[in-house]
One Martini backbone bead per residue (centre of mass of N, CA, C, O) as a GRO file, in nm:
protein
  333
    1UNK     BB    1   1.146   3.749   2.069
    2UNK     BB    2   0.994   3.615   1.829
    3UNK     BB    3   0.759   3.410   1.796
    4UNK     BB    4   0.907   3.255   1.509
    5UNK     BB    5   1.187   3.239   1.663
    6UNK     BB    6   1.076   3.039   1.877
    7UNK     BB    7   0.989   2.817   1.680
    8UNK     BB    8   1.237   2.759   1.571
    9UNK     BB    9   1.426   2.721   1.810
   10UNK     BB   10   1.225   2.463   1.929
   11UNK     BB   11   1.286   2.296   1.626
   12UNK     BB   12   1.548   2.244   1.691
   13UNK     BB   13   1.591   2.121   1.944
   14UNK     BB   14   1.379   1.883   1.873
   15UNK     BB   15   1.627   1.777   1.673
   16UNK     BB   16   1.836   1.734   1.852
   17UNK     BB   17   1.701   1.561   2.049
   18UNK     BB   18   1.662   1.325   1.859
   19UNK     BB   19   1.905   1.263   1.796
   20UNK     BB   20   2.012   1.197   2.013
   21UNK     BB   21   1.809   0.937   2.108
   22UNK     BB   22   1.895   0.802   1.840
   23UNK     BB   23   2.201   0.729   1.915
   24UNK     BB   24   2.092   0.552   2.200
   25UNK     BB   25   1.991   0.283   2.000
   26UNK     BB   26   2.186   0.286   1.745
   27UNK     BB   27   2.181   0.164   1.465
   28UNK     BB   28   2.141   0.412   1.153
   29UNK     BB   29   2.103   0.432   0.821
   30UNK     BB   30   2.038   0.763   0.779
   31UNK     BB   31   2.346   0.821   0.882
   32UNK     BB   32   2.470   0.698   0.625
   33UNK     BB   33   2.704   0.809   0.412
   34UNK     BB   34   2.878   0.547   0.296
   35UNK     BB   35   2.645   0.433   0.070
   36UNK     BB   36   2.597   0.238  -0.246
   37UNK     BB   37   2.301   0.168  -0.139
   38UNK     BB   38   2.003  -0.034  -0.202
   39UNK     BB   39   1.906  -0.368  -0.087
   40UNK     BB   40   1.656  -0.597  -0.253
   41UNK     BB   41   1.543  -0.869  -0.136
   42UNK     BB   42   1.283  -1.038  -0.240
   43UNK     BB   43   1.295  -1.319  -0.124
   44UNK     BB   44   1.318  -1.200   0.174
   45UNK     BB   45   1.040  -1.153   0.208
   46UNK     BB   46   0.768  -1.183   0.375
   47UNK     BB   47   0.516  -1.280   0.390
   48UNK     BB   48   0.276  -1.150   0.160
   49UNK     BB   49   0.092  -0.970  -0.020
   50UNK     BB   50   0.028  -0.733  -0.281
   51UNK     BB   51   0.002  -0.454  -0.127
   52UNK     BB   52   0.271  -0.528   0.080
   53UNK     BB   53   0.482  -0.535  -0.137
   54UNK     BB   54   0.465  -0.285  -0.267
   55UNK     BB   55   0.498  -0.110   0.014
   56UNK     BB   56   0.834  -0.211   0.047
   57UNK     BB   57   0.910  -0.127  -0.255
   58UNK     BB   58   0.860   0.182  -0.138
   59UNK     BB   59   1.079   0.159   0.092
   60UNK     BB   60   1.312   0.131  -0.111
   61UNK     BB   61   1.274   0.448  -0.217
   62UNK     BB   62   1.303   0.602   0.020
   63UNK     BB   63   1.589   0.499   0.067
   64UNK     BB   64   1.688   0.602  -0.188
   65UNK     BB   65   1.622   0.904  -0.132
   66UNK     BB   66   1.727   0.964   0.124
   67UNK     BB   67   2.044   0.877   0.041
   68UNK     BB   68   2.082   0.935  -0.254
   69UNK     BB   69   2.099   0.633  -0.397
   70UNK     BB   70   2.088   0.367  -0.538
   71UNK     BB   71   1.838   0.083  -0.653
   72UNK     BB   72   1.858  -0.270  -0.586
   73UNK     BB   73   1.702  -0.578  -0.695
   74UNK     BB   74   1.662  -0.919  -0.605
   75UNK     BB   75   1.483  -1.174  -0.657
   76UNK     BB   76   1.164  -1.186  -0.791
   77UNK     BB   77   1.149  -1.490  -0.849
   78UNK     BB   78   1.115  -1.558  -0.510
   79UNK     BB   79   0.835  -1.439  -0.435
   80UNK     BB   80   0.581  -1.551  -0.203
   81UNK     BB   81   0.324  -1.452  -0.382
   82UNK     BB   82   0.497  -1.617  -0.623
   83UNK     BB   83   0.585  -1.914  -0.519
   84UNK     BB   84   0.871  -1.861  -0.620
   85UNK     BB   85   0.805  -1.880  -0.926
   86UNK     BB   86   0.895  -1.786  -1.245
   87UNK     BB   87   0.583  -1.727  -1.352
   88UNK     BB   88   0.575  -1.548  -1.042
   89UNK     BB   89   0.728  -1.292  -1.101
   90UNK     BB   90   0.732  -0.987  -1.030
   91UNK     BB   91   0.878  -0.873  -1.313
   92UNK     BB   92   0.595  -0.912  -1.456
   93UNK     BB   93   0.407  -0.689  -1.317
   94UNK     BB   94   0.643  -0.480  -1.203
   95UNK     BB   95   0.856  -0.271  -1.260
   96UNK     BB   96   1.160  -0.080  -1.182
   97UNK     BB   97   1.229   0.220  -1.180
   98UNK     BB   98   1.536   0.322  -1.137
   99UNK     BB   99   1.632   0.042  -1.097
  100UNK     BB  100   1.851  -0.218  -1.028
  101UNK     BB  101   1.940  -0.547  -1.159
  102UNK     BB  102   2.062  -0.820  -0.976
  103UNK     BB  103   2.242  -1.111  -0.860
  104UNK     BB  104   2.430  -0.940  -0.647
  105UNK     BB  105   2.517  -0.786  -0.335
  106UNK     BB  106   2.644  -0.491  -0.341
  107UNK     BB  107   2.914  -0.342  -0.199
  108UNK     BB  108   2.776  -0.106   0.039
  109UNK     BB  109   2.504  -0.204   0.094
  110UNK     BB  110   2.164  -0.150   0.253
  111UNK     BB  111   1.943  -0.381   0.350
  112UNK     BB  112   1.574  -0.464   0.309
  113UNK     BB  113   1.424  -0.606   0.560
  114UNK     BB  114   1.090  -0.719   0.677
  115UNK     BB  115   1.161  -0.977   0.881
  116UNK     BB  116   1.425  -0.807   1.012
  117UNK     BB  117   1.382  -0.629   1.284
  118UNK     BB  118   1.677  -0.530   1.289
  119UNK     BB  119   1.661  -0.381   1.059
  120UNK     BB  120   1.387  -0.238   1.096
  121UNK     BB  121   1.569  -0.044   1.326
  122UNK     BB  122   1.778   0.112   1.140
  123UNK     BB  123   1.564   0.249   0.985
  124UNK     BB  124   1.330   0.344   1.176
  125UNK     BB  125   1.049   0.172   1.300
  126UNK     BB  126   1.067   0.273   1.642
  127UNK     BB  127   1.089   0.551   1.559
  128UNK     BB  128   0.971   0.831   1.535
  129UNK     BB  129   0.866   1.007   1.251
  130UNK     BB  130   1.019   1.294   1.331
  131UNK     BB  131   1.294   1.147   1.300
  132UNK     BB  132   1.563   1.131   1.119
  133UNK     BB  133   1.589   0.821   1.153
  134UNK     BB  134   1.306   0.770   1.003
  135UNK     BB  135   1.220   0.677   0.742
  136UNK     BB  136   0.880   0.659   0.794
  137UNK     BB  137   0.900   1.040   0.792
  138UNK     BB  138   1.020   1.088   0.529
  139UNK     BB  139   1.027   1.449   0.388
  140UNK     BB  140   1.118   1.611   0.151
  141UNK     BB  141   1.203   1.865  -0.020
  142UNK     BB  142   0.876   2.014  -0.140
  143UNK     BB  143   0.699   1.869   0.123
  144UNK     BB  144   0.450   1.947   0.329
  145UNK     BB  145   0.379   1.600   0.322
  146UNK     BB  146   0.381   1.278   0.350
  147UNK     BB  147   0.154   1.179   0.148
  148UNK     BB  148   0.249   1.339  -0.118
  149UNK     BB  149   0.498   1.215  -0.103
  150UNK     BB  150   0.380   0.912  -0.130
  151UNK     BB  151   0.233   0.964  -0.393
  152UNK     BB  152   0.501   1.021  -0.569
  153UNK     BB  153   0.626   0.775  -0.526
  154UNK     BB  154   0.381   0.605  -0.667
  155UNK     BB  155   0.397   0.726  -0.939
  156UNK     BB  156   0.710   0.643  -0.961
  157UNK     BB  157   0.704   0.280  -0.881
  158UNK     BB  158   0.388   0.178  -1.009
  159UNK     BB  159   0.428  -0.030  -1.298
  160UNK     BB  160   0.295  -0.193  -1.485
  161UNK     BB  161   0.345  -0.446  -1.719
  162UNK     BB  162   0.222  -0.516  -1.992
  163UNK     BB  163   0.117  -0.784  -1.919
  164UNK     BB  164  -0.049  -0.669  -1.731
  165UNK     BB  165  -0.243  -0.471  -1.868
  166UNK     BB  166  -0.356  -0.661  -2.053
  167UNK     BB  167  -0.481  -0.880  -1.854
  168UNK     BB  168  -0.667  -0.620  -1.730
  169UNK     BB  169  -0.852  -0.527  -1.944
  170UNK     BB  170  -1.087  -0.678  -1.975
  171UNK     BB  171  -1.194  -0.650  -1.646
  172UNK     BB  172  -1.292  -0.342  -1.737
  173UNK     BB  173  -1.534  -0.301  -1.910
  174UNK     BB  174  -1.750  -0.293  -1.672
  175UNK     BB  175  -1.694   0.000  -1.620
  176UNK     BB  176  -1.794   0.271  -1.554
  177UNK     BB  177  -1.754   0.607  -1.644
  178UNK     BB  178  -1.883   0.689  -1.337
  179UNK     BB  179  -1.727   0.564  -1.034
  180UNK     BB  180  -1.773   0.442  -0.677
  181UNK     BB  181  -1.575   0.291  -0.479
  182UNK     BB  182  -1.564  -0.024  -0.311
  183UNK     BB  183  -1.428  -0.155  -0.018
  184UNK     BB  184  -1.482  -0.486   0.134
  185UNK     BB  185  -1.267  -0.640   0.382
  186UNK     BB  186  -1.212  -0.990   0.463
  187UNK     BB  187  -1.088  -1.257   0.591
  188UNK     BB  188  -0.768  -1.234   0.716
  189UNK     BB  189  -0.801  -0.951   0.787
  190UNK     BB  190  -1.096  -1.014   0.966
  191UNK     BB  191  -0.971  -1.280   1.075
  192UNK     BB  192  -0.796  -1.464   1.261
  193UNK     BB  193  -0.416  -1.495   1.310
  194UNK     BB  194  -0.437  -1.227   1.063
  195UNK     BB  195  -0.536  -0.998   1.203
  196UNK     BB  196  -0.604  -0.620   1.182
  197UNK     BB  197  -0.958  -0.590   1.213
  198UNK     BB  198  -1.239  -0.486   1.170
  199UNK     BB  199  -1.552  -0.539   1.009
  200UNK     BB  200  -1.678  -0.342   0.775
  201UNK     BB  201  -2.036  -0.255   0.770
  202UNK     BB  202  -2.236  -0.196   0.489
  203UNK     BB  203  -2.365   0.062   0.631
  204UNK     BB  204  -2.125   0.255   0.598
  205UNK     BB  205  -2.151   0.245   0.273
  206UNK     BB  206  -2.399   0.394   0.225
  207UNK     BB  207  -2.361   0.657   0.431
  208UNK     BB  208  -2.115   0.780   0.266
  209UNK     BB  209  -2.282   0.792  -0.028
  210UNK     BB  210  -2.525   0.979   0.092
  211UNK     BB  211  -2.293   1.199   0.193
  212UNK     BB  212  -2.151   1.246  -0.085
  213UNK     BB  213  -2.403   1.328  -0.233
  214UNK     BB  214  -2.504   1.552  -0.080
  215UNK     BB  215  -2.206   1.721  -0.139
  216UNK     BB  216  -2.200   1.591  -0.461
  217UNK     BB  217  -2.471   1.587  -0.689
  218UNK     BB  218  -2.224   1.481  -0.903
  219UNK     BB  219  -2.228   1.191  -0.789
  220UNK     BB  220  -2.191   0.887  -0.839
  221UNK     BB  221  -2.458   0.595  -0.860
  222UNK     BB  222  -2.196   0.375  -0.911
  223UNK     BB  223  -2.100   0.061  -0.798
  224UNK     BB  224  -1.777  -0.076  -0.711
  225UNK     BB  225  -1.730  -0.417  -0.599
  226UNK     BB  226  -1.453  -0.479  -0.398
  227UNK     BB  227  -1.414  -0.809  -0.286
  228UNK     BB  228  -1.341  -1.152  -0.116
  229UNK     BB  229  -1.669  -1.166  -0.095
  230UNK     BB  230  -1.994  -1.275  -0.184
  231UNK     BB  231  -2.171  -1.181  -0.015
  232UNK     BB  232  -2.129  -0.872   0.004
  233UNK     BB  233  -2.254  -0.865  -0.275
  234UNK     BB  234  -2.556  -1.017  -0.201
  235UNK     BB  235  -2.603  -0.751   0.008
  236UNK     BB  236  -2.589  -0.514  -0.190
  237UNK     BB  237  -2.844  -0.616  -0.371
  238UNK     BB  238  -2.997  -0.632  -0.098
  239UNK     BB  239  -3.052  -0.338  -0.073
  240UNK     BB  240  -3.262  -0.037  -0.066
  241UNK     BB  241  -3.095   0.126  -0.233
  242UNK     BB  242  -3.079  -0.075  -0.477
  243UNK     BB  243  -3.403  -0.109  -0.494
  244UNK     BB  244  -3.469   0.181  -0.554
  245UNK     BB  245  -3.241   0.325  -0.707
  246UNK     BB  246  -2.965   0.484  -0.560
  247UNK     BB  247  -2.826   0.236  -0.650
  248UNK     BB  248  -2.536   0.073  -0.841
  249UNK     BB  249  -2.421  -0.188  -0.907
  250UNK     BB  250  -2.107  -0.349  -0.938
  251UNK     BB  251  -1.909  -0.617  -1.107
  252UNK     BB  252  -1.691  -0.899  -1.101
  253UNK     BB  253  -1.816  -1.192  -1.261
  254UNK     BB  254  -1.508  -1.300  -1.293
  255UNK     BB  255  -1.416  -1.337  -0.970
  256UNK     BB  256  -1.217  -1.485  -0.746
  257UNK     BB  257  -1.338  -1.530  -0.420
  258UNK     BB  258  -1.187  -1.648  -0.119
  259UNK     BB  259  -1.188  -1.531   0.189
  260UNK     BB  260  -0.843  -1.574   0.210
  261UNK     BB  261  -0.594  -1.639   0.032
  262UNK     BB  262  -0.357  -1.626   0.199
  263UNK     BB  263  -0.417  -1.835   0.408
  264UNK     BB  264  -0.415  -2.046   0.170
  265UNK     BB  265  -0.131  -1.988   0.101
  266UNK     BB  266   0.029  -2.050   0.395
  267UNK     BB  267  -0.133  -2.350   0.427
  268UNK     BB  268  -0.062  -2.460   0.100
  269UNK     BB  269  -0.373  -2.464  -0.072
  270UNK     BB  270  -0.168  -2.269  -0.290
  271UNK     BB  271   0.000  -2.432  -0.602
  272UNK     BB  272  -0.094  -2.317  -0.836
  273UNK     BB  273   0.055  -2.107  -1.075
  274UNK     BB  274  -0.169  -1.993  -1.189
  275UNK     BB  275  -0.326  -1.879  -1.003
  276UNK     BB  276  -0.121  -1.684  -0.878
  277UNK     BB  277  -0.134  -1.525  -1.151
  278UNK     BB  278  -0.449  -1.415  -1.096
  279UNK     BB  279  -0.411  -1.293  -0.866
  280UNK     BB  280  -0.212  -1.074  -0.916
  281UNK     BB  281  -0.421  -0.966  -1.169
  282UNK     BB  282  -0.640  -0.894  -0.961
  283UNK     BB  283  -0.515  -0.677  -0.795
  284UNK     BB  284  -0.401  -0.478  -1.004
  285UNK     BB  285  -0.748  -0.445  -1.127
  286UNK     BB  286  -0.820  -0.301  -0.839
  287UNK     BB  287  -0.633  -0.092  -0.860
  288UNK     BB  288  -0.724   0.045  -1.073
  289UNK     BB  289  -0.976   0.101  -1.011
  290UNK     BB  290  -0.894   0.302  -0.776
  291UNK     BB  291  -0.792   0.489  -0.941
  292UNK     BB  292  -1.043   0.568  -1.148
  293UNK     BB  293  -1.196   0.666  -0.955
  294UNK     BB  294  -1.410   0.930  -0.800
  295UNK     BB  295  -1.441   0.744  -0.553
  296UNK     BB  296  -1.279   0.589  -0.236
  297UNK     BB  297  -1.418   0.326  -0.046
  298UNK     BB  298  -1.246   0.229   0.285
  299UNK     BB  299  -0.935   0.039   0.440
  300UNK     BB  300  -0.622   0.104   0.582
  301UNK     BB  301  -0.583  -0.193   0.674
  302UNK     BB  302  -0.561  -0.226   0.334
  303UNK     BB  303  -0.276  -0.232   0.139
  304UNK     BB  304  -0.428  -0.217  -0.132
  305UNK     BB  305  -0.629   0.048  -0.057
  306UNK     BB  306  -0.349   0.224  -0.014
  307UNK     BB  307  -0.230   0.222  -0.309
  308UNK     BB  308  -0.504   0.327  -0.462
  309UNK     BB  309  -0.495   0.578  -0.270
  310UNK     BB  310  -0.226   0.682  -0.380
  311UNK     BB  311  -0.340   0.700  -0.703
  312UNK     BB  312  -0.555   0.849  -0.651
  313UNK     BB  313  -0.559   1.169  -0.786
  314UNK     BB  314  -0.785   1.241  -0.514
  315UNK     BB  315  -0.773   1.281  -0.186
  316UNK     BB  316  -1.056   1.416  -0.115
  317UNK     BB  317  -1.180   1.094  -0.247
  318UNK     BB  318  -1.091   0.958   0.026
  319UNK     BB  319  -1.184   0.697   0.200
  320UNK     BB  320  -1.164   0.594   0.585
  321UNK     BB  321  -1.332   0.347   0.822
  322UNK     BB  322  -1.030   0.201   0.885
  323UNK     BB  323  -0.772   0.125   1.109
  324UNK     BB  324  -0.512  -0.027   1.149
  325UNK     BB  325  -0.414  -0.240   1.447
  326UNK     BB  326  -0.073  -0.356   1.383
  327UNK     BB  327  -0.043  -0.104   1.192
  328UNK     BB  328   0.126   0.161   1.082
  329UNK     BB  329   0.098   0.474   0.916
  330UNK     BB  330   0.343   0.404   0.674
  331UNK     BB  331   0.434   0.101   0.802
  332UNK     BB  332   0.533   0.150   0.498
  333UNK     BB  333   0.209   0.299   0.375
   0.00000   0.00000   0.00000
């Protein structure tokens, strides 16, 4: 037997094998023939915020992929990270292309709950990445990597609504025509009892920017800063590389940073619901940026930084320092 054949043989077994041990913990939905769709209540989603709920929205487009049903959507209105409000309903800032919105459960689908961890396992949440029961390591045919496949995903599924474009168009005229962004999240990403990381300090930024400009003499020396603390644009200002002219900084000047706005925003401290809408279209306008950029570095611990990232041009120009401590990637994004 040539070695290709063994290697082929060995990876059917190893698929035979993954389906027995999947069936031997229960219901798995990528196994269900006769499902008339997947069913997103947006309403059940739990809190998270913005980059995090995108997250899901595209883990319901996966599993319309997988199981090649359509894909249902209900109660846009009832958002957590839009307070419930109709004012700051998901389908105001973001369209839903291919799928279908209705008001009342379809009959014989299969649903995707975020909260629910009994359902969050029948996706196979728990489940190794290659095993045909995950979800979250469907690869369709077609594509050679999950990432490939997951950037396919959000540019098929992120679709920013007119009312945002427009809305989010005057906070970008400040950037240059060709930047670096870096992403560099403080706030309840990483401290409190919702830390997901440890903070990446401002010097790994400048090395990283360093080291990029070495390999790509061509590559831009304006620096773009999205973060949710103003410290760390005042420490980015006075950093030697940027006193020295090695590097310049860009900021949006008007952009309120929270520093840590779901913290305050789950223990009741923001209700006003313009600002709910404005914090929306903050997130919108990070996303543009990153999308953007020419370089984009950052941290994959934040779901905000992996959407930008995936809607990003060029996967070779996307740096991540540090990785999410309590969620594997790919799950959901």
């Amino acid at each position: 037997m040539t070695a290709k054949r063994q290697f082929k043989r060995l990876r059917a077994l190893k698929h035979r094998a993954a389906v027995h041990w999947g069936a031997r913990f229960g219901q798995r939905y990528l196994r269900e023939t006769e499902a008339a769709g997947v069913d997103l209540d947006i309403g059940k989603f739990a809190y998270m915020g913005f980059g995090a709920s995108i997250g899901w929205l595209q883990a319901a487009y996966l599993a319309s992929d997988a199981l090649q049903v359509p894909l249902y959507i209900r109660n846009p209105q009832l958002w957590p990270f839009g307070g419930r409000h109709p004012d700051c309903s998901m389908d105001r800032f973001i369209a839903f292309p291919h799928a279908r919105m209705v008001d009342h459960r379809v009959p014989g689908t299969l649903p995707m709950e975020s909260c629910d961890f009994s359902n969050l396992e029948r996706w196979g949440y728990y489940d190794k990445a290659h095993w045909p029961t995950c979800l979250f390591g469907f690869v369709p045919e077609g594509f050679d990597e999950l990432e490939a496949y997951r950037r396919e995903v959000f540019a098929r599924c992120y679709q920013p609504t007119t009312f945002a474009q427009q809305s989010i168009a005057p906070h970008l005229q400040f950037l240059p025509a060709r930047y670096m962004a870096w992403h560099v999240r403080r706030g309840d990403k990483t401290s409190g009892i919702w830390r997901e990381d440890d903070p990446v300090a401002l010097p790994a930024y400048f090395d990283l920017a360093r080291e990029i400009i070495r390999r790509d003499p061509q590559a831009p020396r304006d620096v773009v800063i999205c973060t949710d603390d103003d410290a760390v644009i005042e420490h980015a200002l006075a950093a030697p590389a940027v006193r020295d002219g090695e590097l310049r900084i860009h900021y949006d000047t008007g952009e309120v940073r929270w520093n840590g706005y779901c913290a305050l925003q789950r223990q009741g401290q923001i209700e006003d619901v313009q600002t709910m809408v404005a914090e929306v279209l903050t997130a919108q306008k990070v996303v543009e940026i990153f999308r953007r950029a020419d370089y984009l570095v950052g941290c994959n611990s934040s779901c905000l930084f992996r959407v930008g990232a995936l809607l990003n041009q060029d996967p070779e120009r996307v740096f991540s320092l540090s990785e999410n401590k309590v969620f594997r990637k790919f799950y959901p994004l």
